[in-house]
PDB file of C-alpha atoms in Angstrom:
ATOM      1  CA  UNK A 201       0.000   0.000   0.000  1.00 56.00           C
ATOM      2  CA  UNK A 202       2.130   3.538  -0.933  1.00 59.00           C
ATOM      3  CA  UNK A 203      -0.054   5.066   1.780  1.00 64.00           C
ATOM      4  CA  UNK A 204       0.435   2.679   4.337  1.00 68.00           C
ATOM      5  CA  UNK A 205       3.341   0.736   4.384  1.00 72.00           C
ATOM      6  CA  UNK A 206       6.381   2.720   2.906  1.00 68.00           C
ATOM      7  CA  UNK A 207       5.521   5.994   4.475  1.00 71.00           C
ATOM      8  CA  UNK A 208       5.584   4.330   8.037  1.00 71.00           C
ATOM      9  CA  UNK A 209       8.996   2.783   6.900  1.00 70.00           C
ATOM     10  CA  UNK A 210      11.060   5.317   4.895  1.00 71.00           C
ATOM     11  CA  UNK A 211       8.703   8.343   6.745  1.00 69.00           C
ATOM     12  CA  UNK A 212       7.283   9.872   3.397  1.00 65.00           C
ATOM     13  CA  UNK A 213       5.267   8.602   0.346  1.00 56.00           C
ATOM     14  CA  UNK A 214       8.198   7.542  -1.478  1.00 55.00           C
ATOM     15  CA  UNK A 215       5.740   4.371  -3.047  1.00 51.00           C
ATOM     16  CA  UNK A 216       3.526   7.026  -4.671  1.00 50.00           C
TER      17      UNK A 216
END
């Protein structure tokens, strides 16, 4: 999800 997963991780929307 590249509002759920990687912005928890890496701290910004860096999926989307």
């Amino acid at each position: 999800e590249p509002h759920g997963i990687f912005p928890r991780i890496l701290g910004h929307e860096a999926a989307g």
